[in-house]
Every structure is written in C-alpha cells, then in structure tokens.
Coordinates of C-alpha atoms and ligand atoms in Angstrom, one line a residue:
M1 CA -18.1 32.0 -22.6
S2 CA -15.5 33.6 -25.1
T3 CA -12.8 33.7 -22.7
Y4 CA -11.9 30.7 -19.6
K5 CA -10.2 29.7 -17.2
A6 CA -7.1 27.5 -16.0
I7 CA -4.1 27.4 -14.1
N8 CA -0.3 26.8 -15.0
L9 CA 2.8 25.2 -13.8
I10 CA 5.1 27.8 -13.2
A11 CA 7.5 27.0 -11.4
R12 CA 9.3 23.6 -9.8
P13 CA 7.7 23.2 -4.8
Q14 CA 10.7 23.3 -2.8
G15 CA 8.9 21.4 0.9
G16 CA 6.4 23.4 2.1
P17 CA 2.4 24.5 1.2
V18 CA 1.2 24.8 -2.6
G19 CA 0.2 28.4 -3.2
P20 CA -0.2 30.8 -6.5
D21 CA 4.2 31.7 -6.3
L22 CA 3.6 27.4 -8.1
L23 CA 0.8 27.6 -9.8
Q24 CA -1.1 31.0 -11.9
V25 CA -4.5 30.7 -12.1
V26 CA -4.9 32.4 -16.7
E27 CA -7.3 33.7 -18.7
K28 CA -7.3 32.3 -22.1
E29 CA -9.2 32.0 -25.2
K30 CA -11.4 29.8 -26.2
P31 CA -10.1 27.6 -28.4
V32 CA -11.5 26.7 -32.3
V33 CA -12.5 23.2 -32.8
G34 CA -11.1 21.3 -35.7
E35 CA -11.8 18.7 -37.4
G36 CA -11.7 15.2 -36.2
Q37 CA -11.8 17.2 -33.1
F38 CA -14.4 18.5 -30.1
L39 CA -15.3 20.6 -27.2
I40 CA -15.6 20.1 -24.3
K41 CA -16.0 21.7 -20.3
Q42 CA -14.9 20.4 -17.6
T43 CA -17.3 20.3 -14.8
H44 CA -15.1 17.9 -12.5
M45 CA -11.2 18.3 -11.9
S46 CA -10.1 16.1 -9.8
L47 CA -7.0 16.5 -7.6
D48 CA -5.0 13.9 -6.4
P49 CA -1.8 13.1 -4.3
A50 CA -0.4 12.2 -7.5
M51 CA 0.0 15.8 -9.3
F52 CA 2.6 16.7 -6.4
G53 CA 4.9 14.3 -8.2
W54 CA 4.5 15.4 -11.5
M55 CA 5.6 19.4 -10.6
S56 CA 8.5 18.4 -9.6
P57 CA 11.4 17.9 -11.4
D58 CA 12.0 13.8 -12.3
T59 CA 12.3 12.5 -15.2
E60 CA 12.5 9.1 -13.3
S61 CA 8.3 8.7 -12.6
Y62 CA 6.6 6.7 -14.5
I63 CA 5.3 10.3 -16.1
P64 CA 7.2 13.0 -17.1
P65 CA 7.4 16.0 -15.1
V66 CA 4.4 18.7 -16.3
E67 CA 6.6 21.5 -17.7
L68 CA 6.8 25.0 -16.4
G69 CA 4.0 27.3 -18.3
S70 CA 1.7 24.6 -19.3
V71 CA -1.4 23.4 -18.3
M72 CA -1.1 22.4 -14.9
R73 CA -1.8 17.6 -15.3
S74 CA -5.4 16.4 -13.9
S75 CA -7.4 13.8 -14.7
G76 CA -11.6 14.6 -14.3
I77 CA -14.8 15.0 -15.8
G78 CA -16.7 16.9 -18.1
E79 CA -19.7 17.1 -20.7
V80 CA -19.0 17.8 -25.2
I81 CA -20.1 21.1 -25.5
E82 CA -18.8 21.3 -30.0
S83 CA -18.0 18.9 -31.7
N84 CA -16.7 17.9 -35.3
H85 CA -15.7 14.0 -34.0
A86 CA -17.9 11.5 -36.1
D87 CA -17.4 9.5 -31.8
F88 CA -17.7 12.0 -29.6
A89 CA -21.4 14.1 -29.7
I90 CA -22.8 17.4 -27.9
G91 CA -23.9 16.1 -24.2
D92 CA -21.4 13.1 -24.0
R93 CA -20.0 13.0 -20.8
V94 CA -15.7 12.0 -20.8
T95 CA -13.3 11.6 -18.5
G96 CA -9.2 11.4 -18.6
L97 CA -6.2 13.9 -18.2
L98 CA -8.9 16.4 -18.9
G99 CA -5.6 19.3 -17.1
M100 CA -6.7 22.2 -14.5
Q101 CA -7.9 24.0 -16.9
E102 CA -12.5 24.4 -18.2
L103 CA -12.1 23.5 -21.1
I104 CA -10.3 21.4 -23.5
V105 CA -9.6 20.8 -27.3
T106 CA -9.2 16.7 -28.0
D107 CA -9.8 14.3 -31.1
G108 CA -10.3 11.9 -28.2
Q109 CA -7.2 10.0 -27.9
G110 CA -6.9 8.5 -24.2
L111 CA -10.3 9.6 -23.2
N112 CA -13.6 7.0 -22.9
K113 CA -17.1 8.2 -23.0
V114 CA -18.9 7.7 -18.8
S115 CA -22.1 5.9 -20.6
A116 CA -22.7 4.5 -16.4
P117 CA -25.9 7.3 -15.2
L118 CA -24.1 7.9 -12.3
P119 CA -23.3 11.8 -10.7
A120 CA -19.8 12.7 -11.2
E121 CA -18.9 12.8 -8.1
T122 CA -19.6 9.1 -7.7
I123 CA -17.5 8.5 -10.2
L124 CA -14.8 10.7 -9.8
S125 CA -14.2 9.0 -6.0
V126 CA -14.7 5.3 -6.8
F127 CA -15.3 4.4 -10.3
A128 CA -11.6 5.9 -11.9
L129 CA -8.9 6.4 -9.7
P130 CA -9.1 5.5 -6.9
G131 CA -10.8 3.0 -7.2
L132 CA -9.2 1.2 -9.8
T133 CA -6.0 2.2 -7.3
A134 CA -7.3 -0.2 -4.7
T135 CA -8.6 -2.9 -6.9
Q136 CA -5.3 -3.4 -8.0
G137 CA -2.6 -3.1 -5.1
L138 CA -5.3 -5.4 -2.2
Y139 CA -5.9 -8.5 -5.5
G140 CA -2.6 -7.7 -7.9
I141 CA 0.1 -7.7 -5.0
G142 CA -1.8 -7.9 -2.0
K143 CA -4.0 -11.1 -3.0
P144 CA -6.0 -11.5 0.2
K145 CA -7.7 -14.3 2.3
S146 CA -10.9 -14.3 4.1
G147 CA -9.7 -14.6 7.6
E148 CA -6.5 -12.3 7.8
T149 CA -5.3 -9.4 8.9
I150 CA -4.9 -6.2 7.1
V151 CA -3.5 -3.1 7.9
V152 CA -4.6 0.2 5.3
T153 CA -2.5 3.5 5.8
G154 CA -4.6 6.8 4.4
A155 CA -7.5 5.1 5.8
A156 CA -10.1 7.6 6.0
G157 CA -8.6 8.7 2.1
S158 CA -10.1 8.1 -1.0
V159 CA -8.3 5.0 -2.3
G160 CA -7.7 3.4 1.3
S161 CA -11.2 3.9 2.2
I162 CA -11.9 1.5 -0.4
V163 CA -9.5 -0.4 -0.4
G164 CA -10.8 -1.2 4.0
Q165 CA -14.2 -1.9 1.9
L166 CA -13.4 -4.1 -0.1
A167 CA -11.3 -6.3 2.8
K168 CA -14.1 -6.5 5.1
A169 CA -16.3 -7.7 2.5
D170 CA -14.4 -10.5 2.0
G171 CA -14.0 -11.6 5.2
L172 CA -10.8 -10.0 6.9
T173 CA -10.1 -8.2 10.0
V174 CA -9.6 -4.6 8.4
V175 CA -7.4 -2.0 10.2
G176 CA -7.1 1.5 9.0
V177 CA -4.2 4.1 10.1
V178 CA -5.8 7.6 10.0
G179 CA -5.0 11.4 11.4
S180 CA -8.1 12.9 13.1
D181 CA -10.5 11.0 16.5
E182 CA -13.4 12.2 13.6
K183 CA -11.7 9.8 10.7
A184 CA -11.7 7.1 12.6
D185 CA -15.2 7.4 13.6
W186 CA -15.9 7.8 10.7
I187 CA -14.0 4.6 9.5
I188 CA -15.5 2.2 11.8
T189 CA -18.7 3.2 12.0
E190 CA -19.7 4.1 8.7
L191 CA -17.2 2.1 6.6
G192 CA -17.4 -1.3 8.8
F193 CA -13.1 -0.9 9.7
D194 CA -13.3 -3.1 12.6
G195 CA -9.8 -1.2 14.7
A196 CA -8.5 2.3 14.1
I197 CA -5.1 4.1 14.7
N198 CA -4.6 7.8 15.1
Y199 CA -0.7 8.0 14.2
K200 CA -1.1 11.5 16.0
T201 CA -2.6 10.7 19.3
D202 CA -1.8 7.0 20.1
D203 CA 1.1 4.8 21.0
L204 CA 1.3 3.5 18.1
A205 CA 2.7 -0.1 19.0
V206 CA 0.9 -0.5 21.6
K207 CA -2.3 -0.1 19.9
L208 CA -1.5 -2.1 16.5
A209 CA -0.6 -4.8 19.2
E210 CA -4.4 -4.2 20.8
L211 CA -5.6 -4.6 16.8
T212 CA -4.0 -6.9 15.2
P213 CA -3.6 -10.3 18.0
N214 CA -3.3 -12.3 14.6
G215 CA -0.4 -10.3 13.5
I216 CA -0.1 -8.6 9.9
D217 CA -1.0 -10.8 6.3
V218 CA -1.6 -7.3 4.4
Y219 CA -0.2 -4.0 4.3
F220 CA -1.9 -1.8 1.8
E221 CA 0.8 1.7 2.6
N222 CA -0.1 4.8 1.3
T223 CA 0.9 7.1 3.9
G224 CA 4.6 6.2 4.8
G225 CA 5.4 7.6 8.1
P226 CA 6.1 6.1 11.8
I227 CA 3.3 3.3 11.4
Q228 CA 5.5 1.4 8.6
H229 CA 8.0 0.7 11.5
E230 CA 5.6 -1.0 13.7
V231 CA 3.7 -2.9 10.6
I232 CA 7.3 -4.2 9.0
K233 CA 8.0 -6.0 13.2
R234 CA 4.3 -6.6 13.2
M235 CA 3.5 -8.7 9.8
N236 CA 3.3 -12.7 9.3
T237 CA 5.3 -15.0 7.7
H238 CA 4.5 -14.3 3.7
G239 CA 2.6 -11.1 4.6
R240 CA 2.4 -9.1 0.7
I241 CA 2.9 -5.0 1.1
A242 CA 1.5 -3.2 -1.8
V243 CA 3.1 0.2 -1.2
C244 CA 0.7 2.5 -3.4
G245 CA 1.7 5.9 -1.9
M246 CA 4.1 7.7 0.3
I247 CA 2.2 11.2 1.4
A248 CA 4.3 12.0 4.3
D249 CA 7.7 11.6 2.4
Y250 CA 6.5 14.4 -0.3
P251 CA 6.6 17.3 1.1
K252 CA 9.9 16.8 2.4
A253 CA 13.0 17.0 1.5
E254 CA 14.8 13.7 2.4
P255 CA 11.9 11.0 2.7
D256 CA 11.7 9.2 6.3
L257 CA 15.1 6.1 7.2
A258 CA 13.5 3.1 5.5
P259 CA 12.2 0.1 8.5
N260 CA 14.8 -3.0 9.5
W261 CA 15.0 -5.1 6.2
I262 CA 15.6 -8.4 8.3
P263 CA 12.0 -9.6 8.4
M264 CA 12.3 -9.5 4.6
I265 CA 13.2 -11.8 5.4
K266 CA 12.6 -14.2 7.5
K267 CA 9.1 -13.3 7.0
R268 CA 9.2 -14.1 3.4
L269 CA 8.0 -11.0 3.0
T270 CA 6.8 -10.4 -0.6
L271 CA 6.9 -6.0 -1.0
Q272 CA 5.2 -4.5 -4.0
G273 CA 5.5 -0.8 -5.2
F274 CA 3.3 0.0 -8.0
A275 CA 1.8 2.8 -10.4
M276 CA -1.7 2.7 -12.5
P277 CA -0.2 3.8 -15.2
D278 CA 1.1 -0.3 -16.0
H279 CA -2.3 -1.4 -15.2
F280 CA -4.5 1.4 -17.8
G281 CA -4.8 -1.9 -20.4
D282 CA -6.9 -3.2 -17.2
I283 CA -9.3 -0.7 -16.7
P284 CA -12.6 -3.4 -18.0
A285 CA -10.8 -6.3 -16.2
L286 CA -10.8 -3.7 -12.7
Q287 CA -13.8 -2.4 -12.4
A288 CA -15.3 -5.8 -13.4
K289 CA -13.7 -6.5 -10.1
L290 CA -15.0 -3.4 -8.2
T291 CA -18.1 -3.1 -10.1
P292 CA -20.5 -5.7 -8.0
Y293 CA -19.0 -4.8 -4.2
V294 CA -20.5 -1.1 -4.9
M295 CA -23.9 -3.1 -6.5
E296 CA -23.6 -5.2 -3.7
G297 CA -23.9 -1.4 -1.3
K298 CA -20.3 -2.6 0.1
I299 CA -19.0 0.1 -1.0
K300 CA -19.7 3.9 0.6
H301 CA -17.7 7.4 -0.2
R302 CA -17.4 11.3 0.3
A303 CA -16.6 13.7 -1.2
H304 CA -14.2 16.4 -0.1
V305 CA -15.8 19.6 -3.2
L306 CA -14.2 23.1 -3.8
E307 CA -16.0 25.4 -5.5
G308 CA -14.6 27.4 -9.1
I309 CA -11.2 26.9 -10.0
E310 CA -8.7 29.6 -8.8
S311 CA -10.2 27.1 -4.4
A312 CA -7.8 24.2 -6.5
V313 CA -4.7 26.5 -6.0
T314 CA -4.3 26.4 -2.4
G315 CA -7.0 23.0 -1.9
L316 CA -4.5 21.0 -2.8
N317 CA -2.3 20.9 0.7
L318 CA -5.9 19.8 2.3
F319 CA -4.0 16.2 1.6
F320 CA -0.9 17.4 3.9
T321 CA -3.3 18.8 6.6
G322 CA -5.2 15.7 6.6
G323 CA -8.2 18.9 5.7
N324 CA -9.7 15.7 3.1
K325 CA -12.3 14.5 4.4
G326 CA -13.1 12.0 1.3
K327 CA -12.0 12.7 -2.9
L328 CA -10.8 16.2 -3.3
I329 CA -12.7 16.9 -6.3
V330 CA -12.8 20.9 -7.2
K331 CA -16.0 21.3 -9.4
L332 CA -16.2 23.4 -12.3
Ligands
NAP1 N1 0.4 4.4 -6.7 C1 -0.5 4.3 -7.4 O1 -1.3 4.4 -8.5 C2 -1.3 5.4 -6.8 C3 -2.7 6.3 -7.1 C4 -3.9 6.3 -6.7 C5 -3.2 7.2 -5.5 N2 -2.3 7.0 -4.8 C6 -1.0 7.1 -3.6 O2 -2.1 6.7 -2.8 C7 -2.2 7.7 -1.4 C8 -3.4 8.3 -1.2 O3 -4.3 9.0 -1.6 P1 -5.8 10.0 -2.2 O4 -6.4 10.1 -3.0 O5 -6.8 8.5 -2.1 O6 -5.2 10.5 -1.1 P2 -5.9 11.1 0.2 O7 -5.8 9.4 1.3 O8 -7.8 10.6 -0.1 O9 -5.8 11.7 0.8 C9 -4.5 11.7 1.6 C10 -4.7 12.1 2.8 O10 -3.5 11.3 3.5 C11 -2.7 11.5 4.8 N3 -1.4 11.6 5.9 C12 -1.4 13.4 5.1 N4 0.4 13.4 4.6 C13 -0.2 12.2 6.3 C14 1.2 12.1 7.3 N5 2.8 12.8 7.5 N6 1.4 11.1 7.4 C15 0.3 10.1 8.1 N7 -1.0 9.8 6.6 C16 -1.4 11.8 6.1 C17 -4.6 12.7 5.3 O11 -5.6 11.8 6.0 P3 -5.4 12.2 7.7 O12 -5.9 13.0 8.6 O13 -5.9 10.5 8.1 O14 -3.9 12.1 8.2 C18 -4.8 13.5 3.5 O15 -6.1 13.3 3.3 C19 -1.5 9.1 -1.7 O16 -0.3 8.6 -1.8 C20 -1.1 8.7 -3.3 O17 -0.1 9.3 -3.8 C21 -0.7 6.4 -5.4

C-alpha cells in the first residue's frame, strides 16, 4: 500500500445531512515511520454522535473543534504493521482517537493496547466509549438502587442499550424510549427491558404513566425531544438525571425549549451532564465495574457495520434517521 485514504473536514455543518460537501475523501502518501514511532493500519472505525459536535466551530466545548482541512477526529481500532517503538510490536492491536484514515503514524501517545482476545466489533460496541459512558453515567450520576424505576432514551442505541441492561441486572424496572417498533421489540425481547415507548407513534404521557406506575427514580437522557418534558413530570423525590446526549437537538439551529424546572425544586432532583474525556483516568475502574456484567452474559450488543472508508461520509446520517441498529462501525 503506497497510498491510503483519509477523510478531511472541509466545512462546518449548517443543519441538514452530512455529505461530501463537509467530509472529503482524500488520497495520501504512506507516511514514513520515524524513530520511536509505529504505523497502525486501522481495521474498524467507530462512528459516534459526538463527531457532530467536533465538526462545529464551538470552542467552549470539552474538546477543541476539528480544524478545517485536517483529518476528521474519530476513534477506532487497528493493528501495528511497522514499528520503531520499543513498546509496540508488529501485530499489536491498539485503540484510541485514530481519526478517519486508513493508516496512522504515531508515537503512541493517548493510545491503548488491546490485550483482550475479543472481536473488534465487541470492543468498540461494549468496552470502548459506549460501555464506559453507560457505566459512568449510570453509576456516577444515576446511582441506581434495586426496586427503582429508570427511563432510558435512545434505548436501542449503543450507550442506551447497555445502560438498560446494567440497570435490569441491578434489579430496576427499566423502560426504554426508541424510534421504531423493531427497536422496541429488540430491547424487550432480546435485552429484557420491562417496557418500551415508541416516541414517534405512542401517546408519550399515557404510555409513560402506564409503564412507570411508581414514578421514575433515574432518567438517563441520550436524546432530548418531547419525552423529556413528560419524564421530568413523573420524576420521584430525590430522583437523579444523567444528561449524556441530546441528539434531537444536534441538527437544529436552536435547541428545543427546556422542561419546566419547578419540579427540580419540589422533588429535589439532581441533574448532571457529563462528558467522557473528564473520565479517561477512570477507565480501568469503569472497565472493572462493567466487565463482570459482560462475563455473566448480561450485556448483549449489536453492531451496525458499514464497509469501506467512503461509507462513513453519509453513514453518519444514520444517527439522525435512526437507521443504525446498534453501534455504528466502519470496517476498513
Ligand atoms: N456524554 C458523553 O461523554 C457521551 C459519550 C457517548 C455518547 N454520548 C451521547 O449519547 C447519545 C447516544 O449515543 P450512541 O453512540 O449510543 O448513539 P445511538 O443511540 O446508537 O444512535 C443515536 C440514536 O438516537 C436516536 N435519535 C436520533 N434522533 C432522535 C430524535 N430526534 N429523538 C429521539 N431519538 C433520536 C436514533 O434512534 P431511534 O431509532 O430510537 O430514534 C439513533 O439511532 C448521543 O446523544 C451521544 O451524543 C455522550
């Protein structure tokens, strides 16, 4: 391979779908591996909703925006194919922010070796960002207790599906909010959720009341949208709200209006947003918490795999249409 492909960010989203006007596939010369460096061939690229934030010009966020004309930021997993580095040998698998590119030359900073003999799809779907995010948000903020009720939005997604299964394993009543009957059926039949709400077709207030007769103690928020107002109304005293994502608002010029905050006072609710870069130092502890659930077969996942780097350019839109059934991954 004397050349390789990468995807550069060439313009910022203005609302509407992502396409070649924003993300440009370019051909590059294979890099030379210097002393103390190694070359990674990325095998699986992770697509994540956070990438829309990284494309925006917002300098106030938890991570700087991607500069126009440079390789788009993304995480992934790959294999070392050349090495002049004492700690990384040919054949080692590594994961981290590899960017949207087939080859990466690096000194290894910020990357982690993958020692577990698991398929790349399982690592990206469970042990990487989705599982770490689910574990941090649920236990760090949600503080679930057996017998309580949790509502999870984006419940068939990579983060939401793990949150719901962890909560179910801990003895909570788990209700998931999804955008299709197929996803509703999957989270109940396959993942063991107690109930599902299709936010596109159900009467939200009626269905939520039916499924949460004892109110709601924990709310894991991945999406925003009208269900948020209904959930806040049904929160129990001292309920906890983990604000993980707000995908319904990402494509909008103006976010939706927030719910009424009076219940926050009357019910003494705790609401906390979080972003995983704050918790990268906690990864060993988060993995130690998550792994036993996985080993006991309590965490199922599904991956939605696209083929070839070019498929990432429009593949990202699946997050907004709900077309992704599980963790969105591009196999390179
Ligand atoms: N805070 C952090 O550090 C952190 C880390 C990772 C992820 N996140 C956030 O967590 C959320 C889930 O991420 P993920 O990777 O697991 O993605 P995902 O849930 O696998 O995919 C996104 C899903 O969101 C749903 N959706 C899209 N538009 C919606 C709308 N208008 N209203 C309601 N639902 C909508 C779609 O499912 P339906 O078919 O069900 O509509 C879509 O499949 C995202 O908001 C992401 O930004 C945050």
